Amino acid sequence: MMRTAASSSLSPVLSKPWVLRDYAFLADGERGAVIGPHGEVVWLCAPRWDSDAVFSALIGGGGEYLVSPEDDWHVWGGSYEDGTLIRASRWVTASGIVECREALAMPATPDRLVLLRRVRAVRGDAHVEFLLDPRPGFGRQAMGDLRREGELWCASGAGLRLRFAGAAHAGPAPGGGLRGHLTVPDGTARDLVLEIRTDRAGTSQDRGEPDPDVLDPDVLWRRTEQAWRRAVPDCHDLPASRDARHAYAVLTGLTSSSGGMAAAATTSLPERADVGRNYDYRYTWLRDQAYAGIAVAAHGAHPLLDNAVRFVTARVLEDGEALRPIYTVGGGRVPEPSVLPLPGYPSGGDRVGNQAAEQFQLDTFAETLQLYAAAARHDRLDGEARRAVDVVVRAVERHWQQPDAGLWELEKRWWTHSRLSAVAGLRALAAQLPQDPAAERWRELAEAVLRETRRRCLRPDGAWARAEDDEKPDAALLIPFARGLLTFDDTFARTRRLVESELAVDGFVYRFQHDNRPLGQDEGAFLLCGFVMAMATHQEGDHLAAHRWFERGRSAYGPAGLFSEEYDVQQRQLRGNLPQAFVHAALLESAVRLGSGGARPALGG
């Protein structure tokens, strides 16, 4: 991608939208930044995932943090350091090569973020321009009280404080914020450090304590590198090992110190042009959290498994049978949807909040049971989690016959996937904890649910229907079989073949068919479903076909290795919010299961 020579320095053209595949992503667990190909931070919520954005150009709001070559004639690229979300943006200009190493500093706290950018002149002197113009409240406000304090620029507003180091020579920009230029001699580097914190966060200096690492880039980079080395396991034993590690890094970046994992970093990125499906995914879906925990457990007893169990258990013990499918990453209530007065990403609207938080989704309870079974396999089920198991089983026992909104959060119906997931979770728990006094009760409940589901939802041809009153296929039906949690039988084989024949196009899988509309007309292929198909085919014993499905799904990311929820098969473009956690979890899980050498046994967890 190229910036034309006709564009002026710091031109507004830089904040115009790119296709989603061209964006990169930084995260520290508490929030995430989306960066465009010319070094423009177009999305960052502060201080947390679900806070108002201070940089919101991605959806038509104000605020931007740009670091880019002055030379308009350049092409862009970049890559992540293996197993991290530390990224080096790279620009080849007419006179040299410039890199900008970027990261959100770790370890992080919920009330303070630090964005690191190190400009390096790889070949020739680097001439770089920068613009820092934070606009809290999705662009509605400007940071006030802009002042220079020694080598730092400081500002405040909207309950936030800002400090900016490395650009003491900068000056106020005509439209607001700071602007300046850097000249970095060949073979050297220059650091820019941005800190944004809440009024109540304070620094150690504010508390009257010595602060030896006041925005010291060397200290911050060293700590960040160490944090990533501790967080992400070696995945050399897996197919596509680098992508598997990157998936784990993305999940780590999306997971807060609370244990809660954001489903995605963004809001309102459209699934399809002008169809009105634009949602806020900056919250924790317990189902997605379970998917991530189950994926990690398939590989080993890594920290993200414990985080998932800890967060889910806290919600279960707090809310009991009133468990909600969605919470804030801190464990709070998700607000009702409201509309932002912004243009939005092209063809999309702008909204915050999510109404799905008020739904009853039986599969949320079912996936929680599967998570606990996966944790038990690694002896990671502590006393509190075991108490939570009883709460969840009791909820399933009382409510499994009620209609629910299901995995896809639609109207209340008797969805087959929700019941099969409950059967899978109950059986897996009993298999992992056979000596538990409640194990026989779990098995009996599982058989009761399965008998009634077979009576209501099995098609005449022996395949599973998506609902009691809908015989069409649904790719979600493959999930419990793909994990080896339900026994392979002819019903499963018929269902997998039905999904392949009616919901797959060019190696990608759609979740279901909307009315009588052709696949792809209303939404893209669901990347989660493609990786599930790979695992299901592997369970069936066709390992070559399984790897074909896996590789087809893996091809759907952009240069930054990020997946969105959906994929436009015809245009080869990402659709929906970015990055979508459960797709990265599905890639990781499918890499593990396909790398096992053979199908995992039924009830293997």
Coordinates of C-alpha atoms in Angstrom, one line a residue:
M1 CA 0.0 0.0 0.0
M2 CA 1.4 3.4 -0.9
R3 CA 0.8 7.0 0.1
T4 CA 0.7 9.2 -3.0
A5 CA 3.3 11.9 -3.6
A6 CA 0.5 14.4 -3.9
S7 CA -0.6 14.0 -0.3
S8 CA 0.5 16.8 2.1
S9 CA 2.4 16.3 5.4
L10 CA 0.2 15.1 8.2
S11 CA -2.7 15.1 5.8
P12 CA -6.2 13.9 7.1
V13 CA -6.0 11.2 4.4
L14 CA -4.0 9.1 6.9
S15 CA -7.0 8.5 9.1
K16 CA -9.3 7.4 6.3
P17 CA -10.2 3.7 6.7
W18 CA -8.3 0.7 5.2
V19 CA -9.6 -2.8 4.6
L20 CA -9.4 -4.7 7.9
R21 CA -6.6 -7.0 6.8
D22 CA -4.3 -4.0 6.7
Y23 CA -4.5 -3.2 10.4
A24 CA -2.2 -4.4 13.1
F25 CA -3.0 -4.8 16.8
L26 CA -1.2 -4.2 20.1
A27 CA -2.6 -5.2 23.5
D28 CA -1.5 -5.5 27.1
G29 CA -4.5 -7.4 28.6
E30 CA -6.3 -4.3 29.8
R31 CA -6.9 -2.6 26.4
G32 CA -5.8 -2.8 22.8
A33 CA -4.7 -0.5 20.0
V34 CA -5.4 -0.8 16.3
I35 CA -2.7 0.6 14.0
G36 CA -3.0 1.4 10.3
P37 CA -0.3 0.8 7.7
H38 CA 1.1 4.3 7.9
G39 CA 1.7 4.2 11.6
E40 CA -1.7 5.8 12.6
V41 CA -3.2 4.6 15.9
V42 CA -6.9 4.7 14.9
W43 CA -8.4 2.9 17.9
L44 CA -7.6 2.8 21.6
C45 CA -10.0 2.8 24.5
A46 CA -8.7 4.2 27.8
P47 CA -8.2 3.1 30.4
R48 CA -9.9 -0.3 29.7
W49 CA -11.5 -2.3 26.9
D50 CA -15.0 -1.0 27.3
S51 CA -14.0 2.6 28.2
D52 CA -14.6 5.5 25.7
A53 CA -12.0 5.6 22.9
V54 CA -9.3 8.3 22.9
F55 CA -8.4 7.4 19.4
S56 CA -11.5 6.5 17.4
A57 CA -10.7 7.3 13.7
L58 CA -11.5 3.6 12.9
I59 CA -15.2 4.4 13.3
G60 CA -15.2 8.0 12.2
G61 CA -14.4 9.6 15.5
G62 CA -11.6 12.0 16.5
G63 CA -8.2 11.5 17.9
E64 CA -5.1 10.0 16.3
Y65 CA -1.5 9.1 17.2
L66 CA 0.7 9.1 14.0
V67 CA 4.3 8.1 13.5
S68 CA 5.2 7.9 9.8
P69 CA 8.0 8.7 7.4
E70 CA 8.0 12.2 6.0
D71 CA 8.7 10.8 2.5
D72 CA 5.3 10.3 0.9
W73 CA 6.7 7.8 -1.6
H74 CA 6.9 4.6 0.5
V75 CA 5.5 1.1 0.9
W76 CA 4.6 -0.5 4.2
G77 CA 5.1 -3.8 5.9
G78 CA 5.9 -5.2 9.3
S79 CA 5.8 -8.2 11.5
Y80 CA 5.4 -9.4 15.1
E81 CA 8.2 -10.7 17.2
D82 CA 7.5 -14.4 17.7
G83 CA 5.1 -15.2 20.5
T84 CA 4.4 -11.6 21.3
L85 CA 2.3 -8.6 20.4
I86 CA 5.4 -6.5 20.0
R87 CA 5.4 -5.4 16.4
A88 CA 7.8 -3.7 14.1
S89 CA 6.1 -1.5 11.4
R90 CA 8.5 -1.2 8.4
W91 CA 8.5 1.4 5.6
V92 CA 10.7 1.3 2.5
T93 CA 11.1 4.9 1.2
A94 CA 12.9 6.3 -1.8
S95 CA 16.0 7.0 0.3
G96 CA 16.0 4.2 2.9
I97 CA 14.3 1.9 5.3
V98 CA 12.5 2.9 8.6
E99 CA 11.2 0.7 11.3
C100 CA 9.0 1.5 14.2
R101 CA 8.9 -1.0 17.0
E102 CA 5.6 -0.8 18.9
A103 CA 4.0 -2.3 22.0
L104 CA 1.7 -1.6 24.9
A105 CA 3.9 -2.0 27.9
M106 CA 3.6 -5.0 30.1
P107 CA 2.9 -5.9 32.8
A108 CA -0.1 -3.6 32.8
T109 CA -2.6 -2.3 35.3
P110 CA -6.3 -1.4 34.6
D111 CA -5.8 2.3 35.2
R112 CA -2.6 3.1 33.3
L113 CA -1.4 2.3 29.8
V114 CA 1.9 3.0 28.2
L115 CA 2.4 2.9 24.5
L116 CA 6.0 2.4 23.4
R117 CA 7.3 3.4 19.9
R118 CA 10.9 3.1 19.0
V119 CA 11.9 4.6 15.6
R120 CA 14.9 2.9 14.0
A121 CA 16.8 4.0 10.9
V122 CA 17.6 0.6 9.3
R123 CA 19.2 2.1 6.1
G124 CA 19.9 5.7 5.7
D125 CA 18.8 8.6 8.0
A126 CA 15.1 8.3 9.0
H127 CA 13.0 11.4 8.7
V128 CA 9.8 10.8 10.6
E129 CA 6.8 13.0 11.4
F130 CA 4.4 12.5 14.3
L131 CA 1.1 13.8 15.5
L132 CA -0.4 13.1 18.9
D133 CA -4.0 14.3 19.3
P134 CA -6.0 12.2 21.9
R135 CA -9.7 12.9 21.9
P136 CA -11.5 11.3 24.8
G137 CA -15.2 10.4 24.6
F138 CA -14.9 8.9 21.1
G139 CA -13.6 12.2 19.8
R140 CA -16.0 14.5 21.5
Q141 CA -13.4 16.1 23.8
A142 CA -9.8 17.4 23.6
M143 CA -7.2 17.0 26.2
G144 CA -6.7 20.3 27.9
D145 CA -4.0 22.0 29.9
L146 CA -1.3 21.1 27.4
R147 CA 2.0 22.1 28.9
R148 CA 5.7 21.1 28.9
E149 CA 7.2 20.0 32.2
G150 CA 10.9 19.5 31.6
E151 CA 11.4 16.8 29.0
L152 CA 7.8 15.8 29.2
W153 CA 4.6 17.0 27.6
C154 CA 1.6 16.8 29.8
A155 CA -2.2 17.2 29.4
S156 CA -5.4 16.2 31.2
G157 CA -9.1 15.9 30.5
A158 CA -12.1 13.6 30.8
G159 CA -10.7 12.0 34.0
L160 CA -7.4 11.1 32.2
R161 CA -3.9 12.4 32.5
L162 CA -1.3 12.2 29.7
R163 CA 2.5 12.3 29.7
F164 CA 4.6 12.1 26.5
A165 CA 8.3 11.6 26.5
G166 CA 10.9 11.7 23.7
A167 CA 9.6 14.7 21.9
A168 CA 10.5 17.8 24.0
H169 CA 11.0 19.8 20.8
A170 CA 7.4 19.2 19.6
G171 CA 4.9 22.0 19.5
P172 CA 1.1 22.5 19.5
A173 CA -0.5 21.5 16.2
P174 CA -2.9 24.0 14.6
G175 CA -5.9 21.6 14.9
G176 CA -5.0 20.4 18.4
G177 CA -2.5 18.1 20.0
L178 CA 1.2 18.0 19.4
R179 CA 3.1 17.7 16.2
G180 CA 6.8 17.4 15.4
H181 CA 9.5 15.8 13.3
L182 CA 12.3 13.3 14.2
T183 CA 15.6 12.9 12.4
V184 CA 17.2 9.6 13.3
P185 CA 20.7 9.0 12.0
D186 CA 21.5 5.8 10.1
G187 CA 21.8 2.8 12.4
T188 CA 20.4 4.5 15.5
A189 CA 17.0 4.6 17.2
R190 CA 14.7 7.2 19.0
D191 CA 12.0 6.4 21.6
L192 CA 8.6 7.9 22.0
V193 CA 6.6 7.0 25.1
L194 CA 3.0 7.8 25.7
E195 CA 1.3 7.3 29.1
I196 CA -2.4 7.7 29.7
R197 CA -3.7 7.1 33.2
T198 CA -6.8 7.8 35.2
D199 CA -6.8 10.7 37.7
R200 CA -6.8 8.3 40.6
A201 CA -4.0 6.1 39.3
G202 CA -1.0 8.3 40.2
T203 CA 2.7 7.6 39.8
S204 CA 5.0 6.8 42.6
Q205 CA 6.2 10.4 42.4
D206 CA 2.6 11.5 43.0
R207 CA 2.6 9.3 46.1
G208 CA 5.8 10.9 47.3
E209 CA 7.9 7.9 46.4
P210 CA 11.0 7.8 44.2
D211 CA 10.1 6.9 40.6
P212 CA 13.3 5.6 39.0
D213 CA 11.6 4.4 35.8
V214 CA 9.6 7.5 34.8
L215 CA 8.8 6.6 31.3
D216 CA 12.3 5.1 30.9
P217 CA 12.0 3.3 27.5
D218 CA 14.8 0.8 28.2
V219 CA 13.2 -0.3 31.4
L220 CA 9.8 -0.5 29.9
W221 CA 10.9 -2.4 26.9
R222 CA 12.9 -4.9 29.0
R223 CA 9.9 -5.6 31.3
T224 CA 7.6 -6.0 28.3
E225 CA 9.9 -8.5 26.6
Q226 CA 10.2 -10.4 29.9
A227 CA 6.4 -10.5 30.3
W228 CA 5.8 -11.9 26.9
R229 CA 8.5 -14.6 27.4
R230 CA 6.7 -15.7 30.6
A231 CA 3.2 -15.6 29.1
V232 CA 3.4 -17.5 25.8
P233 CA 4.4 -21.2 25.7
D234 CA 6.5 -23.0 23.1
C235 CA 4.3 -24.5 20.4
H236 CA 7.0 -26.0 18.2
D237 CA 5.3 -29.4 18.4
L238 CA 2.1 -28.2 16.7
P239 CA 1.2 -27.7 13.0
A240 CA 1.7 -24.1 12.0
S241 CA 3.6 -23.6 15.2
R242 CA 4.3 -19.9 14.6
D243 CA 0.6 -19.2 14.0
A244 CA -0.3 -21.2 17.0
R245 CA 2.0 -19.1 19.2
H246 CA 0.6 -16.0 17.6
A247 CA -2.9 -17.1 18.4
Y248 CA -1.9 -17.7 22.0
A249 CA -0.3 -14.2 22.1
V250 CA -3.5 -12.6 20.8
L251 CA -5.5 -14.4 23.5
T252 CA -3.0 -13.3 26.1
G253 CA -3.2 -9.7 24.9
L254 CA -7.0 -9.8 25.1
T255 CA -7.0 -11.3 28.7
S256 CA -7.1 -8.9 31.7
S257 CA -5.5 -9.3 35.1
S258 CA -9.1 -10.1 36.2
G259 CA -9.0 -13.2 34.1
G260 CA -11.7 -11.9 31.8
M261 CA -11.0 -12.0 28.1
A262 CA -12.3 -9.4 25.6
A263 CA -14.1 -11.0 22.7
A264 CA -12.6 -8.4 20.4
A265 CA -10.9 -5.0 20.7
T266 CA -13.4 -3.0 18.6
T267 CA -17.0 -2.1 18.3
S268 CA -19.3 -1.7 15.3
L269 CA -17.2 -3.1 12.5
P270 CA -19.8 -4.4 10.0
E271 CA -20.3 -8.0 9.2
R272 CA -21.7 -7.1 5.8
A273 CA -22.3 -3.9 4.0
D274 CA -25.5 -2.2 5.1
V275 CA -27.2 -5.2 6.7
G276 CA -27.4 -3.5 10.1
R277 CA -25.4 -6.1 12.1
N278 CA -22.8 -4.0 13.9
Y279 CA -22.1 -5.0 17.5
D280 CA -19.9 -4.0 20.4
Y281 CA -17.6 -6.9 21.3
R282 CA -15.3 -5.2 23.9
Y283 CA -16.8 -7.5 26.6
T284 CA -16.3 -11.0 28.0
W285 CA -18.5 -13.7 26.6
L286 CA -18.3 -16.6 29.0
R287 CA -18.7 -19.0 26.0
D288 CA -15.7 -17.4 24.3
Q289 CA -13.8 -17.5 27.6
A290 CA -14.6 -21.2 27.8
Y291 CA -13.5 -21.8 24.1
A292 CA -10.1 -20.2 24.9
G293 CA -9.7 -22.2 28.1
I294 CA -10.6 -25.4 26.4
A295 CA -8.2 -24.6 23.5
V296 CA -5.3 -23.9 25.9
A297 CA -6.1 -27.0 28.0
A298 CA -5.8 -29.1 24.8
H299 CA -2.2 -28.1 24.7
G300 CA -1.3 -27.9 28.4
A301 CA -1.9 -26.4 31.8
H302 CA -0.9 -22.9 30.7
P303 CA -1.9 -19.7 32.6
L304 CA -4.8 -18.8 30.3
L305 CA -6.6 -21.9 31.4
D306 CA -6.4 -20.8 35.1
N307 CA -7.4 -17.3 34.1
A308 CA -10.5 -18.6 32.3
V309 CA -11.5 -20.9 35.2
R310 CA -10.9 -18.1 37.8
F311 CA -13.1 -15.5 35.9
V312 CA -15.9 -17.9 35.0
T313 CA -16.0 -19.3 38.6
A314 CA -16.3 -15.9 40.1
R315 CA -19.3 -15.0 37.9
V316 CA -21.0 -18.4 38.6
L317 CA -20.6 -18.1 42.3
E318 CA -21.8 -14.5 42.3
D319 CA -24.8 -14.8 40.0
G320 CA -25.7 -18.5 40.3
E321 CA -28.5 -19.6 37.9
A322 CA -28.9 -15.9 36.9
L323 CA -25.6 -16.2 35.2
R324 CA -25.3 -13.8 32.2
P325 CA -23.7 -14.7 28.9
I326 CA -21.7 -11.4 28.8
Y327 CA -19.9 -9.3 31.4
T328 CA -17.4 -6.5 31.3
V329 CA -13.8 -7.7 31.4
G330 CA -13.8 -6.5 35.1
G331 CA -16.8 -8.7 35.8
G332 CA -19.4 -5.9 35.8
R333 CA -22.7 -5.5 34.0
V334 CA -22.7 -4.7 30.3
P335 CA -24.7 -1.5 29.4
E336 CA -27.7 -1.5 27.1
P337 CA -26.9 -0.6 23.5
S338 CA -26.8 3.0 22.6
V339 CA -25.8 4.8 19.4
L340 CA -22.8 7.0 18.9
P341 CA -23.1 10.1 16.6
L342 CA -20.3 9.1 14.4
P343 CA -20.1 8.2 10.7
G344 CA -18.8 4.7 11.4
Y345 CA -16.6 2.3 9.5
P346 CA -17.9 2.3 5.9
S347 CA -21.3 0.5 5.6
G348 CA -21.5 0.2 9.4
G349 CA -23.1 2.0 12.3
D350 CA -21.7 3.0 15.7
R351 CA -22.9 1.6 19.0
V352 CA -21.7 0.7 22.5
G353 CA -23.3 -1.9 24.8
N354 CA -24.8 -5.2 23.9
Q355 CA -28.3 -6.5 24.5
A356 CA -27.2 -10.2 24.4
A357 CA -26.2 -9.7 28.1
E358 CA -29.9 -10.1 29.0
Q359 CA -30.4 -13.4 27.1
F360 CA -30.7 -16.9 28.4
Q361 CA -28.2 -19.0 26.6
L362 CA -28.2 -22.6 27.7
D363 CA -24.9 -23.3 25.9
T364 CA -23.1 -20.7 28.2
F365 CA -23.7 -23.1 31.1
A366 CA -22.9 -26.1 28.9
E367 CA -19.6 -24.7 27.7
T368 CA -18.7 -23.8 31.3
L369 CA -19.1 -27.5 32.2
Q370 CA -16.7 -28.4 29.3
L371 CA -14.2 -25.8 30.6
Y372 CA -14.3 -27.3 34.0
A373 CA -13.8 -30.8 32.6
A374 CA -10.8 -29.6 30.6
A375 CA -9.4 -28.0 33.8
A376 CA -10.0 -31.2 35.8
R377 CA -8.0 -33.2 33.3
H378 CA -5.0 -31.1 34.3
D379 CA -5.9 -31.1 38.0
R380 CA -6.7 -27.4 37.8
L381 CA -10.2 -27.6 39.5
D382 CA -9.9 -26.0 42.9
G383 CA -12.5 -26.0 45.7
E384 CA -14.3 -22.9 44.5
A385 CA -14.5 -24.2 40.9
R386 CA -15.9 -27.5 42.2
R387 CA -18.6 -25.6 44.0
A388 CA -19.3 -23.7 40.8
V389 CA -19.8 -27.0 39.0
D390 CA -22.7 -27.9 41.3
V391 CA -24.3 -24.4 40.6
V392 CA -24.0 -24.9 36.8
V393 CA -25.2 -28.5 36.8
R394 CA -28.2 -27.4 38.9
A395 CA -29.0 -24.7 36.3
V396 CA -28.8 -27.1 33.4
E397 CA -31.0 -29.6 35.3
R398 CA -33.7 -27.0 35.9
H399 CA -33.6 -25.1 32.6
W400 CA -32.5 -27.4 29.8
Q401 CA -36.0 -28.0 28.5
Q402 CA -36.6 -24.2 28.1
P403 CA -36.1 -22.5 24.8
D404 CA -32.9 -20.4 24.7
A405 CA -31.1 -17.9 22.5
G406 CA -28.3 -20.3 21.7
L407 CA -24.8 -19.9 20.4
W408 CA -25.8 -17.5 17.7
E409 CA -27.9 -15.3 20.0
L410 CA -31.1 -15.5 18.0
E411 CA -34.7 -15.8 19.0
K412 CA -35.6 -18.3 21.7
R413 CA -36.0 -21.8 20.3
W414 CA -35.2 -25.4 21.2
W415 CA -31.7 -25.3 19.7
T416 CA -30.0 -28.6 19.2
H417 CA -26.5 -27.4 19.8
S418 CA -27.3 -26.1 23.2
R419 CA -28.6 -29.5 24.3
L420 CA -25.7 -31.5 22.7
S421 CA -23.2 -29.1 24.4
A422 CA -24.8 -29.8 27.8
V423 CA -24.6 -33.6 27.1
A424 CA -20.9 -33.2 26.2
G425 CA -20.2 -31.1 29.3
L426 CA -21.9 -33.5 31.7
R427 CA -20.3 -36.6 30.2
A428 CA -16.8 -35.0 30.1
L429 CA -17.1 -34.1 33.8
A430 CA -18.1 -37.6 34.7
A431 CA -15.3 -39.0 32.7
Q432 CA -12.7 -36.7 34.3
L433 CA -14.0 -37.0 37.9
P434 CA -15.3 -40.6 38.0
Q435 CA -15.0 -40.9 41.8
D436 CA -16.9 -37.7 42.5
P437 CA -20.1 -38.4 44.4
A438 CA -22.1 -36.5 41.8
A439 CA -20.7 -38.3 38.8
E440 CA -23.5 -40.8 38.4
R441 CA -26.0 -37.9 38.6
W442 CA -24.2 -36.1 35.8
R443 CA -24.2 -39.2 33.6
E444 CA -28.0 -39.7 34.2
L445 CA -28.8 -36.1 33.4
A446 CA -26.7 -36.3 30.2
E447 CA -28.6 -39.4 29.0
A448 CA -31.9 -37.8 29.8
V449 CA -31.0 -34.7 27.8
L450 CA -29.7 -36.8 24.9
R451 CA -32.8 -39.0 24.7
E452 CA -35.2 -36.0 24.5
T453 CA -32.9 -34.2 22.1
R454 CA -32.9 -37.2 19.8
R455 CA -36.7 -37.4 20.0
R456 CA -37.1 -33.8 19.1
C457 CA -34.2 -32.9 16.9
L458 CA -33.0 -35.9 14.9
R459 CA -33.9 -35.6 11.2
P460 CA -35.5 -38.6 9.3
D461 CA -32.2 -39.1 7.4
G462 CA -30.3 -39.6 10.7
A463 CA -28.6 -36.2 10.8
W464 CA -29.1 -33.5 13.5
A465 CA -31.4 -30.7 12.7
R466 CA -30.4 -27.2 14.0
A467 CA -33.6 -26.9 16.1
E468 CA -36.8 -28.8 17.0
D469 CA -38.7 -26.8 14.4
D470 CA -36.0 -26.4 11.8
E471 CA -34.4 -29.3 9.9
K472 CA -31.7 -27.2 8.2
P473 CA -28.1 -27.8 9.2
D474 CA -26.0 -25.7 11.5
A475 CA -22.2 -25.8 11.7
A476 CA -22.4 -25.4 15.5
L477 CA -23.6 -28.9 15.8
L478 CA -20.1 -30.2 15.0
I479 CA -18.4 -28.5 18.0
P480 CA -18.9 -31.1 20.7
F481 CA -18.0 -33.9 18.3
A482 CA -15.0 -32.1 17.0
R483 CA -13.6 -32.0 20.5
G484 CA -14.1 -35.7 21.0
L485 CA -16.7 -35.1 23.7
L486 CA -19.5 -37.0 22.1
T487 CA -19.0 -40.5 20.7
F488 CA -18.4 -40.8 17.0
D489 CA -21.3 -42.5 15.3
D490 CA -23.3 -42.4 12.1
T491 CA -25.4 -39.5 13.3
F492 CA -22.3 -37.4 13.6
A493 CA -20.9 -38.5 10.2
R494 CA -24.2 -37.7 8.5
T495 CA -24.3 -34.3 10.2
R496 CA -20.8 -33.4 9.2
R497 CA -21.4 -34.4 5.6
L498 CA -24.7 -32.4 5.6
V499 CA -22.8 -29.3 6.9
E500 CA -20.1 -29.8 4.3
S501 CA -22.6 -30.2 1.4
E502 CA -24.9 -27.3 2.3
L503 CA -22.8 -24.8 4.2
A504 CA -19.3 -25.0 2.8
V505 CA -18.1 -22.9 -0.2
D506 CA -14.5 -23.0 -1.5
G507 CA -13.2 -24.5 1.6
F508 CA -14.9 -22.0 4.0
V509 CA -17.9 -22.8 6.2
Y510 CA -20.9 -20.7 6.9
R511 CA -22.7 -21.1 10.3
F512 CA -26.2 -21.6 8.8
Q513 CA -28.4 -20.4 5.9
H514 CA -30.5 -17.3 6.3
D515 CA -34.0 -18.0 5.0
N516 CA -33.7 -18.9 1.3
R517 CA -30.9 -16.4 0.6
P518 CA -27.7 -17.7 -1.0
L519 CA -24.7 -18.2 1.3
G520 CA -22.6 -15.1 1.5
Q521 CA -25.4 -12.7 0.7
D522 CA -26.2 -11.8 4.3
E523 CA -22.9 -12.5 6.0
G524 CA -19.5 -14.0 5.5
A525 CA -18.2 -17.4 6.2
F526 CA -17.6 -18.0 10.0
L527 CA -14.0 -18.7 10.5
L528 CA -14.7 -20.5 13.8
C529 CA -16.8 -23.0 11.9
G530 CA -14.0 -23.7 9.4
F531 CA -11.6 -24.7 12.2
V532 CA -14.4 -26.8 13.8
M533 CA -14.8 -28.6 10.5
A534 CA -11.1 -29.3 10.4
M535 CA -11.3 -30.9 13.9
A536 CA -14.5 -32.8 13.1
T537 CA -13.0 -34.2 9.9
H538 CA -10.0 -35.3 11.9
Q539 CA -12.2 -37.0 14.5
E540 CA -13.8 -38.9 11.6
G541 CA -10.4 -40.2 10.6
D542 CA -9.8 -38.3 7.3
H543 CA -6.6 -36.5 8.4
L544 CA -5.6 -35.2 4.9
A545 CA -9.0 -33.5 4.5
A546 CA -8.8 -32.2 8.0
H547 CA -5.5 -30.5 7.2
R548 CA -7.0 -29.0 4.1
W549 CA -9.8 -27.4 6.1
F550 CA -7.3 -26.2 8.6
E551 CA -5.0 -24.6 6.0
R552 CA -8.0 -23.0 4.2
G553 CA -9.1 -21.3 7.4
R554 CA -5.5 -20.3 8.2
S555 CA -5.3 -18.5 4.9
A556 CA -8.0 -16.0 5.9
Y557 CA -5.9 -13.6 8.0
G558 CA -4.2 -10.5 6.8
P559 CA -0.5 -9.5 6.9
A560 CA -0.7 -9.0 10.7
G561 CA -2.0 -12.6 11.3
L562 CA -5.3 -11.4 12.8
F563 CA -8.6 -13.0 12.3
S564 CA -12.0 -11.3 12.4
E565 CA -15.2 -13.2 13.0
E566 CA -16.2 -13.6 9.4
Y567 CA -14.6 -13.8 6.0
D568 CA -16.0 -12.6 2.7
V569 CA -15.2 -15.6 0.4
Q570 CA -15.9 -13.7 -2.8
Q571 CA -13.9 -10.6 -2.1
R572 CA -11.3 -12.3 0.2
Q573 CA -11.8 -9.8 2.9
L574 CA -12.1 -9.8 6.7
R575 CA -15.5 -8.8 8.1
G576 CA -16.6 -7.9 11.6
N577 CA -14.7 -6.9 14.8
L578 CA -11.0 -7.4 15.1
P579 CA -9.3 -9.5 16.4
Q580 CA -11.9 -12.1 17.2
A581 CA -10.7 -14.1 20.2
F582 CA -12.7 -17.3 19.6
V583 CA -11.3 -17.7 16.1
H584 CA -7.7 -17.5 17.4
A585 CA -8.7 -20.0 20.1
A586 CA -10.2 -22.3 17.4
L587 CA -6.9 -22.1 15.4
L588 CA -4.9 -23.0 18.5
E589 CA -7.2 -25.9 19.4
S590 CA -7.4 -27.3 15.9
A591 CA -3.6 -27.1 15.6
V592 CA -3.3 -29.2 18.8
R593 CA -5.9 -31.8 17.8
L594 CA -4.6 -32.2 14.2
G595 CA -1.1 -32.5 15.6
S596 CA -2.1 -35.4 17.9
G597 CA -1.4 -37.9 15.1
G598 CA -4.9 -39.4 15.3
A599 CA -8.4 -38.6 16.5
R600 CA -8.7 -38.1 20.2
P601 CA -10.8 -40.7 22.0
A602 CA -14.4 -39.8 22.9
L603 CA -14.8 -37.9 26.1
G604 CA -11.1 -37.0 26.0
G605 CA -11.7 -33.4 27.1

